[in-house]
mmCIF file of C-alpha atoms in Angstrom:
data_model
loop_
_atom_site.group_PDB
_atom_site.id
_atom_site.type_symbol
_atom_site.label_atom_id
_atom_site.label_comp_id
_atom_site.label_asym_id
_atom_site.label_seq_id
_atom_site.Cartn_x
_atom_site.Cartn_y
_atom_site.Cartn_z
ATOM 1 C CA UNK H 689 85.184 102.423 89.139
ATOM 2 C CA UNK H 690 84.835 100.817 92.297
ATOM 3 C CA UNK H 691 87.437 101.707 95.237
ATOM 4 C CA UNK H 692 88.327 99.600 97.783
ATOM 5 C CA UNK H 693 91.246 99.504 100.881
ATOM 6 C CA UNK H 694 93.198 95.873 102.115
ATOM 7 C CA UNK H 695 94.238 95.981 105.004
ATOM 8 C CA UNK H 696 97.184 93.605 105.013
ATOM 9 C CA UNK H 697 98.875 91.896 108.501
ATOM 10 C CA UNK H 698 100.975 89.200 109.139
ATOM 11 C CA UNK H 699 98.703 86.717 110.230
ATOM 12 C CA UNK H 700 99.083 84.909 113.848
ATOM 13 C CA UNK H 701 98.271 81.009 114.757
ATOM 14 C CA UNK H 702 96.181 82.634 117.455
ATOM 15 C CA UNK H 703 92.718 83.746 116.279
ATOM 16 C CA UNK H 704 92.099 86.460 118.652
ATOM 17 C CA UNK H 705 95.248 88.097 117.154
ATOM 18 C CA UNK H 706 93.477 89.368 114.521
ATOM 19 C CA UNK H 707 90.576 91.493 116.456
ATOM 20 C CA UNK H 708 92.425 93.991 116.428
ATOM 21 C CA UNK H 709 92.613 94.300 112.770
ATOM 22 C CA UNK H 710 88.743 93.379 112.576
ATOM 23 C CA UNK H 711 88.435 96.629 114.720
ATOM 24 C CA UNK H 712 90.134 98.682 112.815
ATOM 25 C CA UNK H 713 88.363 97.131 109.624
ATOM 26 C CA UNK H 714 84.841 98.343 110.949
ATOM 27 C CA UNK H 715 86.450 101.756 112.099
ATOM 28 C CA UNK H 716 87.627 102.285 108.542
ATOM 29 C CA UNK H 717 84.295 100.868 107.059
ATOM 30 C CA UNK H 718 82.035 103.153 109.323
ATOM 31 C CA UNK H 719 84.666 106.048 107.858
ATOM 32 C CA UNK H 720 84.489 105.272 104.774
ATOM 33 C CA UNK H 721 80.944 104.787 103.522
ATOM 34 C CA UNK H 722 80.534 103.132 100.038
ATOM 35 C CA UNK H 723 84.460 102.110 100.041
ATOM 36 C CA UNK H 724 84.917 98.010 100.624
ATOM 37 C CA UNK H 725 87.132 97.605 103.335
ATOM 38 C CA UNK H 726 88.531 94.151 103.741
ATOM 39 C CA UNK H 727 91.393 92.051 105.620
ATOM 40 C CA UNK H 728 93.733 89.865 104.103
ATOM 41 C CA UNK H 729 96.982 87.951 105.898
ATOM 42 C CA UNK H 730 100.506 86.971 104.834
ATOM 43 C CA UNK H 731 100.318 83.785 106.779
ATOM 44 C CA UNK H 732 98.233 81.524 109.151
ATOM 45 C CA UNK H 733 94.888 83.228 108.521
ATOM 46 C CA UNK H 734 92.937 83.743 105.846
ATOM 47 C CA UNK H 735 91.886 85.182 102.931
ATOM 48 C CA UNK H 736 95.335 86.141 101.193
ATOM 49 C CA UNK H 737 95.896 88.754 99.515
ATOM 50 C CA UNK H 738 95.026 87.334 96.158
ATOM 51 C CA UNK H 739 92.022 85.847 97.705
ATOM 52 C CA UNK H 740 90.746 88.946 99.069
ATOM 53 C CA UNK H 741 91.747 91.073 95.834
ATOM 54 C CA UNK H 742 90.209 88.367 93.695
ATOM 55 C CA UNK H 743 86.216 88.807 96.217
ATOM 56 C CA UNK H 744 87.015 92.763 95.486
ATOM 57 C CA UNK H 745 87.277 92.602 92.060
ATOM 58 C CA UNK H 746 84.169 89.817 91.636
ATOM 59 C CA UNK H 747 82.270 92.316 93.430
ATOM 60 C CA UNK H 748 83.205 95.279 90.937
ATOM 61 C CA UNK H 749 86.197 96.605 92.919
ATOM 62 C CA UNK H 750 88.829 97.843 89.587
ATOM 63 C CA UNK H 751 90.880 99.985 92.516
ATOM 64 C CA UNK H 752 92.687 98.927 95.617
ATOM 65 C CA UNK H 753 94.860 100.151 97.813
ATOM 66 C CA UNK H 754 96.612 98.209 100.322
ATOM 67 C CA UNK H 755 97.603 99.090 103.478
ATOM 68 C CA UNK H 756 100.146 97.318 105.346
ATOM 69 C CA UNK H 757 99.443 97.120 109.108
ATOM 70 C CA UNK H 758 102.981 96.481 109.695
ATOM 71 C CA UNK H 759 104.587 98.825 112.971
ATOM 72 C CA UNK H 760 107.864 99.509 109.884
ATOM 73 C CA UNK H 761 108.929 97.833 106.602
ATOM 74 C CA UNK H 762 110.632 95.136 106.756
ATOM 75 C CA UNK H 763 111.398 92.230 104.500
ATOM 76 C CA UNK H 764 107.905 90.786 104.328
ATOM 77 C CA UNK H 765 106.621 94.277 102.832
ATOM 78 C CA UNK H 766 109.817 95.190 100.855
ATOM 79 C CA UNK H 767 110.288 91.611 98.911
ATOM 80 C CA UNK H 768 107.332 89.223 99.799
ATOM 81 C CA UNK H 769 104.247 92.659 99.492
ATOM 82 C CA UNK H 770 105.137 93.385 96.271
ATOM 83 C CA UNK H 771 105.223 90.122 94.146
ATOM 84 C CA UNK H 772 102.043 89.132 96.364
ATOM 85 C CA UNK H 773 100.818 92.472 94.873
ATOM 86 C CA UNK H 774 101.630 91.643 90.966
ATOM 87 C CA UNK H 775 100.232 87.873 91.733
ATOM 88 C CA UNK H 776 96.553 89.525 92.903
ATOM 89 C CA UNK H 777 96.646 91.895 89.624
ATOM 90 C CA UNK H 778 97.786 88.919 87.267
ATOM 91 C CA UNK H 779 94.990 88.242 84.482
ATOM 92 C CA UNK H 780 92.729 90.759 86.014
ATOM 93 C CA UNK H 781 92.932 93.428 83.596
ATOM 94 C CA UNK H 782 92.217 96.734 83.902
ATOM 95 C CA UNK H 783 92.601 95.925 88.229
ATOM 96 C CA UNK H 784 94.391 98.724 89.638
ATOM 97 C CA UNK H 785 96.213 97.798 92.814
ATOM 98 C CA UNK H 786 98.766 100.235 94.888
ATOM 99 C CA UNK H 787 100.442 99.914 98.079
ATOM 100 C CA UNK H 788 100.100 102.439 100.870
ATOM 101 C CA UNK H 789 103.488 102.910 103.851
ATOM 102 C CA UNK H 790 103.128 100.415 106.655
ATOM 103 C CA UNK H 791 100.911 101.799 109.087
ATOM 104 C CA UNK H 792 103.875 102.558 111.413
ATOM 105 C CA UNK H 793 105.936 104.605 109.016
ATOM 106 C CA UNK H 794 103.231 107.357 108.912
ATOM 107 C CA UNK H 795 103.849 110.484 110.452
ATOM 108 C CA UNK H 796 100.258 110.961 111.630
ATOM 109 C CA UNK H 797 100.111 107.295 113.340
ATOM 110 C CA UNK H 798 103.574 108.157 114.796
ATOM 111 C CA UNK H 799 101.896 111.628 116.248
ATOM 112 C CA UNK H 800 99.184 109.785 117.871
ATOM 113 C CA UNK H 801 101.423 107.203 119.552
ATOM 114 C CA UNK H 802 103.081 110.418 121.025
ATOM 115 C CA UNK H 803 99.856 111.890 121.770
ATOM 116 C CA UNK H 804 99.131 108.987 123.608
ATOM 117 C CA UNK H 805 102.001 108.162 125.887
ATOM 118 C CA UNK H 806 101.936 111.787 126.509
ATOM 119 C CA UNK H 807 98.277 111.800 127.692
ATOM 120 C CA UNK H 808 99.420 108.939 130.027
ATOM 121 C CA UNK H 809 102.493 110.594 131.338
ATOM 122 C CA UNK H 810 101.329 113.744 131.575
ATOM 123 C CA UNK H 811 101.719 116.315 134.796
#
């Protein structure tokens, strides 16, 4: 069984919004050799999430996680991340999807943003 990671944001009308996720895309791609690693959007950009779950699975993928790249969870991941969730797995049997904490809710992100602003304030 194939694995493979989403990495789900919100989506901007800007297009250089999203570099930052394509960054972090090829940072988790370089980390994770033989894993997919793909991007998929709420709104304004594309694929969705049942677009990008659907190229996964064509390509063998039968286990996904998906990782919101949310700062907390809100509404969109509590209410709109799930049912987006079931609608990607729907008729694709045997397509195991789960869904990973925002990014933001994780201690170890949470430790490097202190890491950080402690590098910059630091004596």
């Amino acid at each position: 069984m194939k694995h493979a990671l989403i990495v789900f944001g919100h989506g901007s009308r800007d297009p250089l919004w999203a570099e930052t996720l394509e960054a972090l895309r090829e940072r988790l791609r370089s980390a994770l050799p033989g894993m997919e690693v793909e991007l998929a959007y709420l709104e304004f950009l594309k694929p969705t999430l049942a677009e990008c779950a659907d190229a996964l699975w064509q390509r063998g993928s039968a286990d996904i996680a998906v990782m919101p790249a949310f700062v907390a969870e809100g509404q969109h991941l509590r209410r709109e991340l799930p049912r987006l969730v079931e609608q990607a797995r729907s008729g694709r049997e045997g397509l195991s999807m789960i869904l990973l904490p925002a990014m933001g809710d994780l201690p170890e992100v949470q430790e490097a943003v202190v890491r950080f602003v402690q590098g910059k304030f630091a004596a």
